[in-house]
Structure formats: structure tokens, C-alpha cells
PDB file of C-alpha atoms in Angstrom:
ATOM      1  CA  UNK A  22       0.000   0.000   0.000  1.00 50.00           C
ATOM      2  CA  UNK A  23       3.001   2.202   0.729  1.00 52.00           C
ATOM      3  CA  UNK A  24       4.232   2.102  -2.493  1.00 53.00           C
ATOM      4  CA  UNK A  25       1.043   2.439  -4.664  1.00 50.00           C
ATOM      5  CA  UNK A  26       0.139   5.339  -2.555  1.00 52.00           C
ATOM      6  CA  UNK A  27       3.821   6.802  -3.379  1.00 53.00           C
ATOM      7  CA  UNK A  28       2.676   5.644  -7.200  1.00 50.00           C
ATOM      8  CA  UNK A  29      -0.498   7.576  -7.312  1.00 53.00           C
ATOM      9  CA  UNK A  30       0.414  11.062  -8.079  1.00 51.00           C
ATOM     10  CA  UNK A  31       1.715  10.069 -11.176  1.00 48.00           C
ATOM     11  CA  UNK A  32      -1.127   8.418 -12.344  1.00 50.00           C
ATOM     12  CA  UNK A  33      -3.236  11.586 -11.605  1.00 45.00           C
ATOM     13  CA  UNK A  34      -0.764  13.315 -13.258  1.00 45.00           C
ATOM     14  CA  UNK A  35      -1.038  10.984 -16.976  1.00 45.00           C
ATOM     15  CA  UNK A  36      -4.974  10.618 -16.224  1.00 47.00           C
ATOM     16  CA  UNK A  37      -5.167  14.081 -16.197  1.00 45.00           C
ATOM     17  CA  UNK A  38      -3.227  15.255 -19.071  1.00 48.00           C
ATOM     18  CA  UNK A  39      -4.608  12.108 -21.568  1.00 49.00           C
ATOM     19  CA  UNK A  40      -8.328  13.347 -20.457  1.00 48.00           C
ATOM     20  CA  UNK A  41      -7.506  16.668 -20.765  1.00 48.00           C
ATOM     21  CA  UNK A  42      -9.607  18.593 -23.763  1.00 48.00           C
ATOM     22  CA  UNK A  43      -8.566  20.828 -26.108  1.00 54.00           C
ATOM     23  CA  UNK A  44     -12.487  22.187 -26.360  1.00 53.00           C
ATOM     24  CA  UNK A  45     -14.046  21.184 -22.664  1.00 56.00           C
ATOM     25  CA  UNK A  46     -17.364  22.983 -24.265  1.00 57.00           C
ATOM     26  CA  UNK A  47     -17.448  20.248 -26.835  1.00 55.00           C
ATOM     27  CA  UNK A  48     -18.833  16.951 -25.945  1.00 58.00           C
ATOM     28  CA  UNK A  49     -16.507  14.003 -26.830  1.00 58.00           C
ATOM     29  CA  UNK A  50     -18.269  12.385 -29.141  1.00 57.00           C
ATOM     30  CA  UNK A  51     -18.837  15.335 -31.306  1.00 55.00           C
ATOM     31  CA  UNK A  52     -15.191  16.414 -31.280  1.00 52.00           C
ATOM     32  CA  UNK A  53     -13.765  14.897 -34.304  1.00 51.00           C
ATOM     33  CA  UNK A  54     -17.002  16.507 -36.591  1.00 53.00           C
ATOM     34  CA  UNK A  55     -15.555  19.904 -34.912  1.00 51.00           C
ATOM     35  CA  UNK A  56     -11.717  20.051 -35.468  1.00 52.00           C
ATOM     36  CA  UNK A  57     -11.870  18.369 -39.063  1.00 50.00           C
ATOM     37  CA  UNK A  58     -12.097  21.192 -41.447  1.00 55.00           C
ATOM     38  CA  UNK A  59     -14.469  21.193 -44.314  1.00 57.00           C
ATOM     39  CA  UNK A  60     -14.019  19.524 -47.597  1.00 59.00           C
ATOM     40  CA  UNK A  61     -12.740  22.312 -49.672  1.00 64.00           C
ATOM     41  CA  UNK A  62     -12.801  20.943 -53.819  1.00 67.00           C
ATOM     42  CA  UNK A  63     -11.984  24.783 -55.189  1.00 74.00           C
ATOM     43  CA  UNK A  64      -8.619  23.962 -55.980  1.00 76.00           C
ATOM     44  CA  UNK A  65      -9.835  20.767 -58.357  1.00 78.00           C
ATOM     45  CA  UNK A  66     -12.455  22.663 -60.085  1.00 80.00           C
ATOM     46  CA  UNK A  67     -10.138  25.490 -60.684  1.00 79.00           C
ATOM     47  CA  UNK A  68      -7.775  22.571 -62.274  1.00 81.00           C
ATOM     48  CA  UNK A  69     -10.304  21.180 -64.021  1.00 82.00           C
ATOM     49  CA  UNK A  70     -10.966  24.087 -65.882  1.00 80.00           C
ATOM     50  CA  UNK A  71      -7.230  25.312 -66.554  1.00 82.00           C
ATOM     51  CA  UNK A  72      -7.573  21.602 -68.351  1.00 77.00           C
ATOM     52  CA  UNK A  73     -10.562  22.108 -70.273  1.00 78.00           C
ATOM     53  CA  UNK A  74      -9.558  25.484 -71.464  1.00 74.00           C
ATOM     54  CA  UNK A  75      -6.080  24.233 -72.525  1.00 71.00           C
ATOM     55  CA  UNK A  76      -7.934  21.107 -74.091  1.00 71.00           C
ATOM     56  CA  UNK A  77     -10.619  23.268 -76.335  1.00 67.00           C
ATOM     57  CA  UNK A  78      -7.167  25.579 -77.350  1.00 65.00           C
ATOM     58  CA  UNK A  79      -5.824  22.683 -78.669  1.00 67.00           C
ATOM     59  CA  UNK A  80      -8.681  21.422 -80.399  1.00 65.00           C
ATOM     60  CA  UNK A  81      -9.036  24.737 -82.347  1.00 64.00           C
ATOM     61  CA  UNK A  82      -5.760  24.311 -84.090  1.00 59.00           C
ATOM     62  CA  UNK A  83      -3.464  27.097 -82.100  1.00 50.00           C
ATOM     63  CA  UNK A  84      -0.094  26.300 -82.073  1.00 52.00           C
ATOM     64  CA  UNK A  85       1.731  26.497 -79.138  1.00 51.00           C
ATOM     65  CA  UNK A  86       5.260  26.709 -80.497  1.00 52.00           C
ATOM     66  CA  UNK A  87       5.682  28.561 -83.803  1.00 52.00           C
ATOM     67  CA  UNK A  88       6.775  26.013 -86.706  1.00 53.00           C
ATOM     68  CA  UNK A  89      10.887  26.169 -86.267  1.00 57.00           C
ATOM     69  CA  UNK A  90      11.784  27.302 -89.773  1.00 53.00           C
ATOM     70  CA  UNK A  91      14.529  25.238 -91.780  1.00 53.00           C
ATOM     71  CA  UNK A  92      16.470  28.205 -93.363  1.00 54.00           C
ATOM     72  CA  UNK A  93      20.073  29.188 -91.521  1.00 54.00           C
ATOM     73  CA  UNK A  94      19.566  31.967 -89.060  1.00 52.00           C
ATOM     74  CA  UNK A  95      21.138  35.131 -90.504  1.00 54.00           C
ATOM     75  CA  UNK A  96      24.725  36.039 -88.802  1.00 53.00           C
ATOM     76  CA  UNK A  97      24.352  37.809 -85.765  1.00 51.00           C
ATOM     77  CA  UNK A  98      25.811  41.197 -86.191  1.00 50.00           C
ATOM     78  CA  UNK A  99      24.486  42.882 -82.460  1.00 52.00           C
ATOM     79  CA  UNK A 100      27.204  44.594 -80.879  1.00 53.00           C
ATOM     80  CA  UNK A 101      27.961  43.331 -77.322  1.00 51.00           C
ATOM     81  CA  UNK A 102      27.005  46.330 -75.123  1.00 53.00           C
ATOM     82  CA  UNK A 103      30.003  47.239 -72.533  1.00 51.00           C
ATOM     83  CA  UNK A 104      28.517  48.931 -69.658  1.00 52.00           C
ATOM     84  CA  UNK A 105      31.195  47.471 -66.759  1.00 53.00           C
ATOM     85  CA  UNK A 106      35.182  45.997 -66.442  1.00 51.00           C
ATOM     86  CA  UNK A 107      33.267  42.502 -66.423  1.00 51.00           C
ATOM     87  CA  UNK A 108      31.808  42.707 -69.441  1.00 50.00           C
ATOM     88  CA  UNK A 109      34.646  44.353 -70.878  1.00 50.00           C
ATOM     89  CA  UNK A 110      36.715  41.326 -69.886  1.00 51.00           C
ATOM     90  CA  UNK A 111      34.189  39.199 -71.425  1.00 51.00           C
ATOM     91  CA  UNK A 112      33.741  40.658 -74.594  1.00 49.00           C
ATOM     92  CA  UNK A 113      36.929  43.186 -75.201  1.00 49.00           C
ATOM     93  CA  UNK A 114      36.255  45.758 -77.999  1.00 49.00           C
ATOM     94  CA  UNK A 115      38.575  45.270 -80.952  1.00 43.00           C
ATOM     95  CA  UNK A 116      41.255  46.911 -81.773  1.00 41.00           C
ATOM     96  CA  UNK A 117      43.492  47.403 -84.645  1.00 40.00           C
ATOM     97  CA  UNK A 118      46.775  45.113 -83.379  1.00 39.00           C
ATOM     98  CA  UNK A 119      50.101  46.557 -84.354  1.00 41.00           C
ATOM     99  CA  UNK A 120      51.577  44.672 -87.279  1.00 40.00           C
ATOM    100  CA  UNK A 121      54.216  42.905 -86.579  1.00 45.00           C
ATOM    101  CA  UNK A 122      57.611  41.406 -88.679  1.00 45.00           C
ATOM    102  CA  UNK A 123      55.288  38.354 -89.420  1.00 45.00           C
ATOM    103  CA  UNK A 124      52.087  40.302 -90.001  1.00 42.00           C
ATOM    104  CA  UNK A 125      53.257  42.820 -92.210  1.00 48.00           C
ATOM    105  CA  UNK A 126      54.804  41.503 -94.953  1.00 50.00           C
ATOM    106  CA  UNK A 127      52.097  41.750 -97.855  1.00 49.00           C
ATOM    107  CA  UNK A 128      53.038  38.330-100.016  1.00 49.00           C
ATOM    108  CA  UNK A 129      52.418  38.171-103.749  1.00 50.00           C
ATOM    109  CA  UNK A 130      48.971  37.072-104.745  1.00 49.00           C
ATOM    110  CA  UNK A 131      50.172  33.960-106.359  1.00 60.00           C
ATOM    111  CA  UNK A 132      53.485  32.988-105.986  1.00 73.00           C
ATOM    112  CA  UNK A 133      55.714  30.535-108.330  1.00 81.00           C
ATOM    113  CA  UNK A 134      57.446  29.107-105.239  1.00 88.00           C
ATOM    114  CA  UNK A 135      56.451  28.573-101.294  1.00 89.00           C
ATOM    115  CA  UNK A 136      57.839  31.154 -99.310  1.00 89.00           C
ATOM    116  CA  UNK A 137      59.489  29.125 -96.760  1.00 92.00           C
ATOM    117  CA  UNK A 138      60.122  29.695 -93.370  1.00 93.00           C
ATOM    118  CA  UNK A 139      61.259  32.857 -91.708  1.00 94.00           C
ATOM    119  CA  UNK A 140      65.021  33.365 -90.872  1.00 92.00           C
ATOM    120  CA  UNK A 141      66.212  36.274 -88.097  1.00 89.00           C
ATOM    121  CA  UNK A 142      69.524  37.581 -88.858  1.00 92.00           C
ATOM    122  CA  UNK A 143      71.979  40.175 -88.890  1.00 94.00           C
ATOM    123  CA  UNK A 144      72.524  39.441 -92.241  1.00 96.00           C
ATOM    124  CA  UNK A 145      69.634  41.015 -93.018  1.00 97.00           C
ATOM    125  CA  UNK A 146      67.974  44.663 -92.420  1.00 95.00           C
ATOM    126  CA  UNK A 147      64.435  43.562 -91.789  1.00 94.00           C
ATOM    127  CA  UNK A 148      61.778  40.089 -92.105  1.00 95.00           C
ATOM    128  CA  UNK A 149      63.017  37.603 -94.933  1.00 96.00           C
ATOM    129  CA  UNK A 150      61.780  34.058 -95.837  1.00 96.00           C
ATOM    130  CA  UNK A 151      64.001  31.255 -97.703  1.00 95.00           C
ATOM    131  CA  UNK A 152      62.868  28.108 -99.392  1.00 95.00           C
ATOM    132  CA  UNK A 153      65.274  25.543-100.812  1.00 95.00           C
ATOM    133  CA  UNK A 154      64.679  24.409-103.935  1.00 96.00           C
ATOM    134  CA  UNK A 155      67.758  22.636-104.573  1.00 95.00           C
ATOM    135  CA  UNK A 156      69.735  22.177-101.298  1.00 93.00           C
ATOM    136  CA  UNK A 157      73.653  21.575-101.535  1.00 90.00           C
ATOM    137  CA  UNK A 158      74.671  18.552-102.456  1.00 89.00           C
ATOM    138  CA  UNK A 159      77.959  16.600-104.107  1.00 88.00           C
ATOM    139  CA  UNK A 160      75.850  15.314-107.130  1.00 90.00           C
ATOM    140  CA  UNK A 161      74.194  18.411-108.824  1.00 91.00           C
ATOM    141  CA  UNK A 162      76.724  21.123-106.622  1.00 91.00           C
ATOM    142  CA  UNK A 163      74.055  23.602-107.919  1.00 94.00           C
ATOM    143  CA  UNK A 164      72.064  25.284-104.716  1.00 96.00           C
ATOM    144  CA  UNK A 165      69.461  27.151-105.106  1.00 97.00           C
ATOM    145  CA  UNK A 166      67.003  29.063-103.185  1.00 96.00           C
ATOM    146  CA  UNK A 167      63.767  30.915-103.171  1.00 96.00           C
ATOM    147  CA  UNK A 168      64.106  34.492-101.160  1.00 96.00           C
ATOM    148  CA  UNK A 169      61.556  36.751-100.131  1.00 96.00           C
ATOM    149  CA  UNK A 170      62.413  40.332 -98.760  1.00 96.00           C
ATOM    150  CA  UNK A 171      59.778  42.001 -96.846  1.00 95.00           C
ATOM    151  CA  UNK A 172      58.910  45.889 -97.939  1.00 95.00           C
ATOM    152  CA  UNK A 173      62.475  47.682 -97.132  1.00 95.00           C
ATOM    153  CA  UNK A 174      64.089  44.457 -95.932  1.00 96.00           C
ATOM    154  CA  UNK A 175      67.705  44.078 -97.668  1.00 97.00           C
ATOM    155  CA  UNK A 176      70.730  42.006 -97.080  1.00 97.00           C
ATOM    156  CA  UNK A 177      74.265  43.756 -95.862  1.00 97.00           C
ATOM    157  CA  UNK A 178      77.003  44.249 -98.756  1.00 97.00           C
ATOM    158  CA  UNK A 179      78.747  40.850 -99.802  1.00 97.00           C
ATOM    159  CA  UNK A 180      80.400  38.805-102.351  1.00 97.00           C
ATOM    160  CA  UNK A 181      80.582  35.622-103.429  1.00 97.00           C
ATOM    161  CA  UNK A 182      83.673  33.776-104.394  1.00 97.00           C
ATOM    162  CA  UNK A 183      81.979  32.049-107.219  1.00 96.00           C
ATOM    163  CA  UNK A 184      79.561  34.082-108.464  1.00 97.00           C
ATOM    164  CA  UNK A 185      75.413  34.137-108.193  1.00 97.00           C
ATOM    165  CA  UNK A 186      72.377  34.557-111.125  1.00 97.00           C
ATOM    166  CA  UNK A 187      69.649  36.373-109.705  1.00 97.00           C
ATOM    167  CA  UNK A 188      66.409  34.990-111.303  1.00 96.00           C
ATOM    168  CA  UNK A 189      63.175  37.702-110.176  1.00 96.00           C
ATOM    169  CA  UNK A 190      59.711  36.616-109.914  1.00 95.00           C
ATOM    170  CA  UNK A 191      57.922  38.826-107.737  1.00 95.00           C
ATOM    171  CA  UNK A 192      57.104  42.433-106.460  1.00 95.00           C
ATOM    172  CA  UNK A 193      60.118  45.081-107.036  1.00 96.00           C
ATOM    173  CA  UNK A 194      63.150  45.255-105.669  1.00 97.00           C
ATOM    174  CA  UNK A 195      66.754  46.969-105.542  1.00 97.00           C
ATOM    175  CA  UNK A 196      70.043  45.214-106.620  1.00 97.00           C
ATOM    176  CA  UNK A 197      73.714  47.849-106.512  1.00 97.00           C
ATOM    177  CA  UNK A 198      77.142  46.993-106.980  1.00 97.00           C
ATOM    178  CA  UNK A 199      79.642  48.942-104.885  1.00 96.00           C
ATOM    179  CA  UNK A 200      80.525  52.273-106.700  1.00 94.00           C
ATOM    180  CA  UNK A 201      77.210  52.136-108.816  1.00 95.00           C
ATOM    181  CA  UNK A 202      73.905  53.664-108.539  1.00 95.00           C
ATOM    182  CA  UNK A 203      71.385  51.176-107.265  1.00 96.00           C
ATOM    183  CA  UNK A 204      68.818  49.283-110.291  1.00 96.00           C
ATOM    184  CA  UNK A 205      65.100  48.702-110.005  1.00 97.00           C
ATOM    185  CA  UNK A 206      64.507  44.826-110.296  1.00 97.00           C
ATOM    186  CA  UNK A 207      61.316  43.992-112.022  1.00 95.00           C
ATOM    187  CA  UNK A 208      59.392  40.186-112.224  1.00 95.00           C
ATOM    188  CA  UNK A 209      61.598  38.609-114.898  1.00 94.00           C
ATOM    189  CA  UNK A 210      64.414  40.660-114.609  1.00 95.00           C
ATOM    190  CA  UNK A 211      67.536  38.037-114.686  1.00 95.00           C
ATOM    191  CA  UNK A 212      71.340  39.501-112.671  1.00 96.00           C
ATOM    192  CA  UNK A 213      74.285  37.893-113.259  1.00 96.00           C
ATOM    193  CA  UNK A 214      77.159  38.720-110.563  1.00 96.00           C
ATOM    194  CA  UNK A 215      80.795  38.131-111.141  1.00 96.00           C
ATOM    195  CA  UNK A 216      82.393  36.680-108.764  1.00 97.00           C
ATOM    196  CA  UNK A 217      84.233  38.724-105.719  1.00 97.00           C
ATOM    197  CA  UNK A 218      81.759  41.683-106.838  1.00 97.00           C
ATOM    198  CA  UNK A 219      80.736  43.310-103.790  1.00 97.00           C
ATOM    199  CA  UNK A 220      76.479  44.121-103.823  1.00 98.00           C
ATOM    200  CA  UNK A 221      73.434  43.906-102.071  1.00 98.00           C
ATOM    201  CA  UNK A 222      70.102  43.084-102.909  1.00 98.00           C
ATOM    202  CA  UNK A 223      66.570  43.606-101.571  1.00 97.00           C
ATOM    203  CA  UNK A 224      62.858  44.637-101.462  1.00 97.00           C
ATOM    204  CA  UNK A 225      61.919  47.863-102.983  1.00 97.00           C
ATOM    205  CA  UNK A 226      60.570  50.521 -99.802  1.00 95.00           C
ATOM    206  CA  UNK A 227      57.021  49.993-100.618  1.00 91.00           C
ATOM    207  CA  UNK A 228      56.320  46.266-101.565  1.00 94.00           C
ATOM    208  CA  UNK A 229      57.754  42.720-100.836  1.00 95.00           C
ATOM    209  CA  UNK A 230      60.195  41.051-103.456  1.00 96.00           C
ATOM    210  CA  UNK A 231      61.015  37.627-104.270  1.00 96.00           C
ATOM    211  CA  UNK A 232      63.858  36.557-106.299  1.00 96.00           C
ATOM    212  CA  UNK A 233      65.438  32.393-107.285  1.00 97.00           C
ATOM    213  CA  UNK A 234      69.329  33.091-106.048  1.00 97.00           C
ATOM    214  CA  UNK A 235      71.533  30.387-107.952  1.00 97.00           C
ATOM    215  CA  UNK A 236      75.013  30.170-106.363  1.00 95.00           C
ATOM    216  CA  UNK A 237      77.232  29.303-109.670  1.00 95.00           C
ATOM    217  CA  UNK A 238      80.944  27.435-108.500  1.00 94.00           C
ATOM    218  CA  UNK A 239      80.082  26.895-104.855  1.00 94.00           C
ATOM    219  CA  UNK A 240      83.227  24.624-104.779  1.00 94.00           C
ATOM    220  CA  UNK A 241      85.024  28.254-104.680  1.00 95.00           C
ATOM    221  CA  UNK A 242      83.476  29.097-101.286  1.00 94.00           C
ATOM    222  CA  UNK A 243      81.118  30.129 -99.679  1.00 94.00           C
ATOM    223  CA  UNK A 244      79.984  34.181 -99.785  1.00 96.00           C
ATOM    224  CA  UNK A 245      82.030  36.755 -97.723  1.00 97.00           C
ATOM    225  CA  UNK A 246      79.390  39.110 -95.922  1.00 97.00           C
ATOM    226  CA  UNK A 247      80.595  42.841 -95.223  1.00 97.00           C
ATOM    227  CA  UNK A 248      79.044  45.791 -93.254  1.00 97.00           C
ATOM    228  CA  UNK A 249      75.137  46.777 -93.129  1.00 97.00           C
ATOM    229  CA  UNK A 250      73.790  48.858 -96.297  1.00 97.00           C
ATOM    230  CA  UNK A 251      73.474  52.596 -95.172  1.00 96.00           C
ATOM    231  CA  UNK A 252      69.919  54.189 -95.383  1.00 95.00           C
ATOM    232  CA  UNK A 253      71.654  56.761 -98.011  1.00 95.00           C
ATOM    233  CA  UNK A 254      72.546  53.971-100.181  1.00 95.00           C
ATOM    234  CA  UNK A 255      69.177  52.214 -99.914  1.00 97.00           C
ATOM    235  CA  UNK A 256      67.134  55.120-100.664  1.00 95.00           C
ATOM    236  CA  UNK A 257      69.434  56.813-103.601  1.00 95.00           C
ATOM    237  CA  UNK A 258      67.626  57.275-106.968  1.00 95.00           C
ATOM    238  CA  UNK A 259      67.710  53.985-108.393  1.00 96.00           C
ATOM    239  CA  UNK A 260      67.794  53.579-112.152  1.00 95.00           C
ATOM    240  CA  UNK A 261      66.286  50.806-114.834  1.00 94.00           C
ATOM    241  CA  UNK A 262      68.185  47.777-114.954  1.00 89.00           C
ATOM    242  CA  UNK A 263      69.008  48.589-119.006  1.00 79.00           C
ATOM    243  CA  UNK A 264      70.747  51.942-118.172  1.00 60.00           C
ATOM    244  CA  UNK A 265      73.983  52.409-119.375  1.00 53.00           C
ATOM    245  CA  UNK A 266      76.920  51.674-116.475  1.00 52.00           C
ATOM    246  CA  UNK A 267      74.368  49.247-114.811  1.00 59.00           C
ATOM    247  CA  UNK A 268      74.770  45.747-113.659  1.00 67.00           C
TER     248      UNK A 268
END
């Protein structure tokens, strides 16, 4: 008895809070018709007639999606509007590069021979390309090679022990022997240089040149280059190849 009667408060205490109402004016029977709301069916209906109305669209022919044409979409020629540094970094405005050695040389529209690949030297005032055509050898001991000055590009003075044949194809160019006035070089134009005869040749100041050089008795050795070609000597009046006292 001593220990149910310690027991007892607590089972007051759960009898109390399980029979405890929410709504002690309600009777308990009639409780669960109280707290359950209503059946409310607007939300169907209004469903049912998003349906229909789609439905009866369909039915009279609207599209939905306009037909996706087959023809190429013209090119898109909207300018990119920069209004912050992000969008500038995304879509930088062009600008006109500065040409460089590569860039700028304007090649001939149709050349005879490939260009070949670009050499840097000190042999040479400005951007030139070589292309073997007929690379030293023992058999043939004929070399020759396709050149191509850039605009104002020329090679320093030099000789050649054996002698060279200029053969031009391209552009216009300069050719001058050392104590004579320098000669216009014109597609076609053939030079033959004695050997030991000190010249340079190059591009004209305003256009690219290309000329076949064909080193004649290589077996003497090989050419002998000499200081850089002075901008007075470049840009002296040059004369027609046919003048009188010319190469």
C-alpha cells in the first residue's frame, strides 16, 4: 500500500493530461465533426478548368510553339554592349593590333614558289623568308634558293667567291654593286654577278620582293658578308636595270 500510494500522483498526473480537452465545451463524441475542417474541392475545379480550357485551345488548331523554320539563321551582327570591367573582360572591344615582322609583310597574290620559313639575322635589315629548292649537295653542286624580302628588308654588302644569277619573280626590288647607282629589279628581270663583286640586294621601300638566287661554282666558297647597307645607299635614286653603267 506504501508504495502504490507513493505511485499515485503520477497516475493523476497521466490521467489528467490524456483526459484533458482541447475544447471542454465540446462533448466528446462530437469532437472529431468539430476540429476536421471542411471539404474544400476549389482547388480541383479550378484545375479542371485550366484543363478544359487548354484542351478546347488545342482542339481549335493554335499552335503552341511557332513552326521552327529550316532556313540558316542570318549572322548575328548585335554589338555586345560594354557597360562594366566585367563585361569588358568578357567581350573586349577590338582593336586594330600593331603589325608585326610576321604580319606585315604583304606576299604576292600567287606565288611561283612557297615562301618558306622565316630566318632572323643580322645578315639582313628587316623580315626575310628562304625556301630551298635545290639544297647543296655533291651530285648536282648547284644550290638554289627561293628568297623573299619584306617591304624595305635588304641584305648587308657581300660577295661571293663564285659568283650568283639572280632569277626575279615577284614584287620590285633593288640590286647595286659597290661604286654604282642602285637598279630597279622587275618580275623577270635576270642579274648575273661576277664573282668577288661586292652588292646587295633587296625589297623595294614599298612592296615585298622575291627573287630564285643560284650560287654558280660553290666549290670556290662560300659568300664573304661585309658591313650593313646605309639608309643613303638604300634610298638613292635607283635607275632601270638597261641603263647604261648598270649591272
Amino acid at each position: 500500500m506504501k508504495n502504490a500510494r507513493q505511485h499515485q500522483p503520477l497516475r493523476v498526473f497521466f490521467y489528467a493530461r490524456r483526459s484533458a480537452a482541447p475544447h471542454p465545451a465540446i462533448p466528446r463524441n462530437k469532437r472529431a465533426n468539430a476540429i476536421a475542417p471542411p471539404h474544400d474541392h476549389s482547388f480541383w475545379l479550378w484545375f479542371l478548368a485550366m484543363v478544359s480550357g487548354y484542351g478546347f485551345w488545342l482542339w481549335l488548331g493554335e499552335p503552341i510553339v511557332p513552326p521552327r523554320s529550316h532556313e540558316p539563321c542570318p549572322a548575328d551582327t548585335t554589338k555586345i554592349p560594354v557597360k562594366s570591367k566585367k563585361n569588358q573582360r568578357n567581350h573586349p572591344r577590338p582593336t586594330t593590333a600593331t603589325p608585326t615582322e610576321e604580319t606585315a609583310m604583304t606576299t604576292p597574290t600567287d606565288p611561283l614558289f612557297p615562301i618558306g620559313k622565316p630566318v632572323k639575322s643580322r645578315k639582313f635589315s628587316g623580315a626575310v623568308w628562304l625556301q630551298w629548292l635545290v639544297e647543296p649537295d655533291p651530285v648536282f653542286n648547284c644550290p638554289i634558293v627561293n628568297v623573299t624580302f619584306d617591304a624595305g628588308c635588304r641584305n648587308n654588302w657581300h660577295r661571293h667567291p663564285g659568283g650568283q644569277i639572280l632569277l626575279c619573280t615577284a614584287g620590285e626590288g633593288r640590286y647595286q654593286e659597290r661604286g654604282k647607282p642602285p637598279v630597279i629589279l622587275q618580275p623577270g628581270d635576270i642579274v648575273k654577278i661576277a664573282p668577288d663583286i661586292e652588292h646587295w640586294h633587296g625589297a623595294a621601300p614599298g612592296t615585298p620582293f622575291t627573287h630564285i638566287a643560284i650560287e654558280t661554282r660553290p666549290e670556290a666558297g662560300p659568300a664573304v658578308w661585309l658591313e650593313p647597307v646605309s639608309d643613303d645607299d638604300y634610298h638613292a635614286a635607283p635607275v632601270p636595270l638597261t641603263t647604261p653603267g648598270a649591272p
